[in-house]
Amino acid sequence: MLKRALAIISLLIIGYWLAQGLAGVPFGEDKMLVGQYYLDHVKEQTGAVNAVTAIVVNYRGFDTLGEVTVLFIASTGVGALLWRKKRERTAKTEGSIVLTTGTRLLVPFVMLFGVYIFIHGHLTPGGGFPGGATIATAFLLLYMAFITYEIPHKAFEKTEGIVGMAYVLVGLIGLAIGGYFLYDWIWQDWKFGADNIGRLFSGGFIPIIYTIIGLKVGTELSGIIDNMLKEEVSE
Amino acid sequence: MNALAAIGEALVLIGTFFYFLSALGLIRMPDVYNRMQTSTKSATLGSLGVMVGVGIWALGTDFGSAAWLVKTIAIATFLLLTNPISAHALIRAAYKSGIPLWEGSVVDKYREHLEAKEKVAEEAPAEEGGEE
């Protein structure tokens, strides 16, 4: 009781302190310095309509590479923590017939939607991370509905590594052509899709990077699910 | 304000009314199964009404296009197909984890079915049909 009261009081003090700090920031006023630059130049400099993905992939691509690395480390860490020689799925009951049939019908559509999200990253909200998470959701559905389902491990782990390397490779090609890492050579030098802004074939290398990220996130999260659902079995 | 916008508005109104009924059912009903019964059905219907209504409403305005209707119908179809499956899975999981029926319930055919199945499995232990 005393512990809880102390916790509530200290949380209130921290909250008041934060509110005092934020009270000096005016709400709803135009205070954009860098943001205005992004909004003014995003179309001509990156070819993307979606300013968020342009910033995430193009202006600040290094952060995204870091995020992908974090995810990769998380997946590897889970794999290393839960490593055992012999692990199997030990689920006892199959999902009901309604669930399995529904999953069978639904999974292709969920995957299709995930692919749609990451291919249209430069046009619509979303991008590689939500698209990849949607694809992983499809695999989670399969895991939940069928007691023996397993992802194709060999293909998945290879895909994960290859697309991770592909991201760095795209950045290195930019380094070779334009002089800095993750230089958008498709847009800056080739002008690919310059008269096509707002349609699918535009946006420089954003769709390519997002396809890479989508595949990577999808395979990685599926791998984490797979690792967590398996249990050790004795011979 | 033309006819399409009016139809859309009416559909959205009907949809929100069913949303309200579904929330009311959650409070009003006595046990899990009755709550699921009232809330899932009317929430699904309410979503359909609101979504298709928004699509038609957008057709009636000057900024709207058929793209709105296509998108909303796609989402509505998805919800229509997935909501019942999730409700089914939830209710089945609730029953399997032993949540009791409302004390006013009279018939529990599913329990009888499960018990009959168990009895058959006991009498013929060679067959492995006992596990659900």
XYZ file of N, CA and C in Angstrom, chain A residues 4-86:
249
model
N 2.701 1.483 -3.277
C 1.848 1.960 -4.358
C 1.621 3.465 -4.245
N 1.379 3.937 -3.005
C 1.153 5.372 -2.819
C 2.393 6.167 -3.215
N 3.556 5.673 -2.793
C 4.796 6.363 -3.164
C 4.982 6.392 -4.672
N 4.672 5.271 -5.326
C 4.822 5.208 -6.777
C 3.892 6.199 -7.452
N 2.632 6.265 -6.976
C 1.674 7.195 -7.588
C 2.145 8.628 -7.396
N 2.627 8.944 -6.181
C 3.055 10.321 -5.904
C 4.247 10.693 -6.784
N 5.217 9.777 -6.878
C 6.387 10.132 -7.679
C 6.015 10.244 -9.152
N 5.084 9.395 -9.635
C 4.634 9.502 -11.023
C 3.937 10.831 -11.269
N 3.126 11.261 -10.281
C 2.440 12.551 -10.431
C 3.453 13.685 -10.510
N 4.506 13.584 -9.654
C 5.514 14.646 -9.681
C 6.224 14.682 -11.023
N 6.562 13.479 -11.537
C 7.236 13.438 -12.843
C 6.329 13.988 -13.930
N 5.037 13.611 -13.871
C 4.087 14.099 -14.851
C 3.950 15.608 -14.808
N 3.876 16.163 -13.591
C 3.763 17.619 -13.454
C 4.993 18.304 -14.014
N 6.146 17.712 -13.731
C 7.415 18.273 -14.195
C 7.460 18.294 -15.723
N 7.040 17.166 -16.349
C 7.024 17.105 -17.815
C 6.036 18.114 -18.384
N 4.853 18.234 -17.729
C 3.845 19.167 -18.220
C 4.364 20.599 -18.133
N 5.096 20.896 -17.034
C 5.685 22.233 -16.922
C 6.674 22.487 -18.049
N 7.462 21.460 -18.359
C 8.433 21.620 -19.439
C 7.757 21.834 -20.777
N 6.642 21.108 -21.002
C 5.962 21.208 -22.291
C 5.099 22.454 -22.393
N 4.801 23.086 -21.243
C 3.915 24.252 -21.272
C 4.539 25.393 -22.066
N 5.865 25.429 -22.145
C 6.507 26.498 -22.897
C 6.420 26.322 -24.395
N 6.064 25.096 -24.849
C 6.009 24.846 -26.291
C 4.619 25.196 -26.795
N 4.510 26.138 -27.673
C 3.173 26.498 -28.173
C 2.612 25.396 -29.048
N 1.325 25.155 -28.906
C 0.679 24.073 -29.651
C 0.046 24.613 -30.924
N 0.270 23.912 -32.036
C -0.402 24.265 -33.265
C 0.172 25.464 -33.992
N 1.339 25.950 -33.541
C 1.943 27.063 -34.270
C 2.996 26.546 -35.227
N 3.256 27.337 -36.224
C 4.199 26.920 -37.245
C 5.611 27.137 -36.734
N 6.218 26.044 -36.265
C 7.585 26.167 -35.767
C 8.539 25.269 -36.535
N 8.138 24.881 -37.736
C 8.958 23.931 -38.472
C 10.145 24.646 -39.118
N 11.330 24.158 -38.821
C 12.518 24.696 -39.468
C 12.995 23.710 -40.535
N 13.379 22.514 -40.066
C 13.799 21.484 -41.017
C 12.581 20.900 -41.719
N 11.473 20.760 -40.954
C 10.278 20.134 -41.503
C 9.762 20.853 -42.734
N 9.816 22.179 -42.701
C 9.339 22.938 -43.855
C 10.196 22.654 -45.088
N 11.499 22.506 -44.848
C 12.390 22.171 -45.968
C 11.994 20.834 -46.579
N 11.736 19.854 -45.695
C 11.329 18.547 -46.210
C 10.056 18.667 -47.038
N 9.075 19.377 -46.485
C 7.794 19.459 -47.184
C 7.935 20.166 -48.523
N 8.826 21.170 -48.585
C 8.962 21.930 -49.828
C 9.709 21.152 -50.901
N 10.658 20.334 -50.476
C 11.560 19.752 -51.475
C 11.383 18.252 -51.676
N 10.415 17.628 -50.950
C 10.397 16.167 -50.960
C 10.138 15.622 -52.357
N 9.280 16.281 -53.129
C 8.930 15.723 -54.442
C 10.084 15.808 -55.425
N 10.717 16.980 -55.483
C 11.763 17.109 -56.505
C 13.048 16.388 -56.097
N 13.250 16.231 -54.790
C 14.514 15.618 -54.386
C 14.441 14.097 -54.272
N 13.251 13.559 -53.960
C 13.176 12.106 -53.806
C 12.170 11.456 -54.741
N 11.233 12.209 -55.276
C 10.230 11.611 -56.155
C 9.130 10.894 -55.426
N 9.114 10.990 -54.079
C 8.074 10.314 -53.326
C 6.981 11.306 -52.950
N 5.731 10.800 -52.882
C 4.633 11.643 -52.435
C 4.514 11.585 -50.919
N 4.846 10.441 -50.368
C 4.751 10.241 -48.925
C 6.008 10.800 -48.264
N 5.842 11.932 -47.591
C 7.012 12.613 -47.033
C 7.674 11.778 -45.938
N 6.853 11.037 -45.190
C 7.433 10.271 -44.069
C 8.405 9.224 -44.582
N 7.965 8.446 -45.572
C 8.871 7.408 -46.066
C 10.076 8.030 -46.748
N 9.882 9.183 -47.404
C 11.031 9.838 -48.032
C 12.064 10.218 -46.978
N 11.584 10.736 -45.840
C 12.525 11.101 -44.782
C 13.178 9.850 -44.207
N 12.340 8.830 -43.968
C 12.859 7.644 -43.289
C 13.867 6.901 -44.153
N 13.585 6.808 -45.449
C 14.466 6.017 -46.308
C 15.545 6.883 -46.950
N 15.164 8.114 -47.314
C 16.054 8.881 -48.163
C 16.892 9.878 -47.387
N 16.224 10.822 -46.688
C 16.995 11.846 -45.982
C 17.752 11.251 -44.810
N 17.102 10.323 -44.123
C 17.721 9.751 -42.927
C 17.765 8.234 -43.004
N 18.277 7.761 -44.139
C 18.297 6.317 -44.363
C 19.150 5.566 -43.370
N 20.103 6.262 -42.784
C 21.007 5.591 -41.861
C 20.256 5.069 -40.636
N 19.281 5.865 -40.164
C 18.471 5.427 -39.012
C 17.728 4.140 -39.332
N 17.182 4.077 -40.563
C 16.418 2.887 -40.938
C 17.317 1.667 -40.978
N 18.524 1.865 -41.495
C 19.479 0.750 -41.488
C 19.734 0.289 -40.057
N 19.829 1.280 -39.147
C 20.010 0.929 -37.740
C 18.839 0.144 -37.194
N 17.622 0.573 -37.564
C 16.437 -0.143 -37.082
C 16.421 -1.572 -37.580
N 16.750 -1.742 -38.862
C 16.775 -3.096 -39.419
C 17.796 -3.933 -38.676
N 18.926 -3.295 -38.334
C 19.946 -4.020 -37.577
C 19.423 -4.423 -36.205
N 18.685 -3.494 -35.563
C 18.127 -3.808 -34.243
C 17.211 -5.026 -34.331
N 16.352 -5.032 -35.371
C 15.447 -6.171 -35.537
C 16.220 -7.458 -35.755
N 17.258 -7.350 -36.569
C 18.054 -8.547 -36.853
C 18.692 -9.072 -35.571
N 19.200 -8.126 -34.753
C 19.826 -8.546 -33.492
C 18.781 -9.170 -32.578
N 17.563 -8.583 -32.571
C 16.511 -9.157 -31.730
C 16.216 -10.587 -32.147
N 16.077 -10.788 -33.457
C 15.774 -12.134 -33.961
C 16.893 -13.105 -33.629
N 18.142 -12.652 -33.851
C 19.266 -13.531 -33.535
C 19.332 -13.812 -32.048
N 19.051 -12.771 -31.232
C 19.105 -12.951 -29.781
C 18.081 -13.953 -29.300
N 16.856 -13.841 -29.834
C 15.835 -14.818 -29.435
C 16.269 -16.213 -29.828
N 16.801 -16.314 -31.048
C 17.273 -17.615 -31.508
C 18.362 -18.168 -30.609
N 19.287 -17.290 -30.181
C 20.398 -17.757 -29.352
C 19.926 -18.120 -27.951
N 18.983 -17.324 -27.414
C 18.498 -17.592 -26.058
C 17.752 -18.911 -25.981
N 16.971 -19.194 -27.033
C 16.099 -20.363 -26.968
C 16.692 -21.556 -27.689
N 17.994 -21.514 -27.911
C 18.582 -22.574 -28.718
C 18.635 -23.890 -27.965
N 18.133 -24.932 -28.595
C 18.249 -26.284 -28.068
C 18.480 -27.186 -29.261
N 18.999 -28.354 -28.957
C 19.275 -29.254 -30.090
C 17.990 -29.720 -30.737
N 17.065 -30.183 -29.884
C 15.850 -30.753 -30.451
C 14.656 -29.999 -29.912
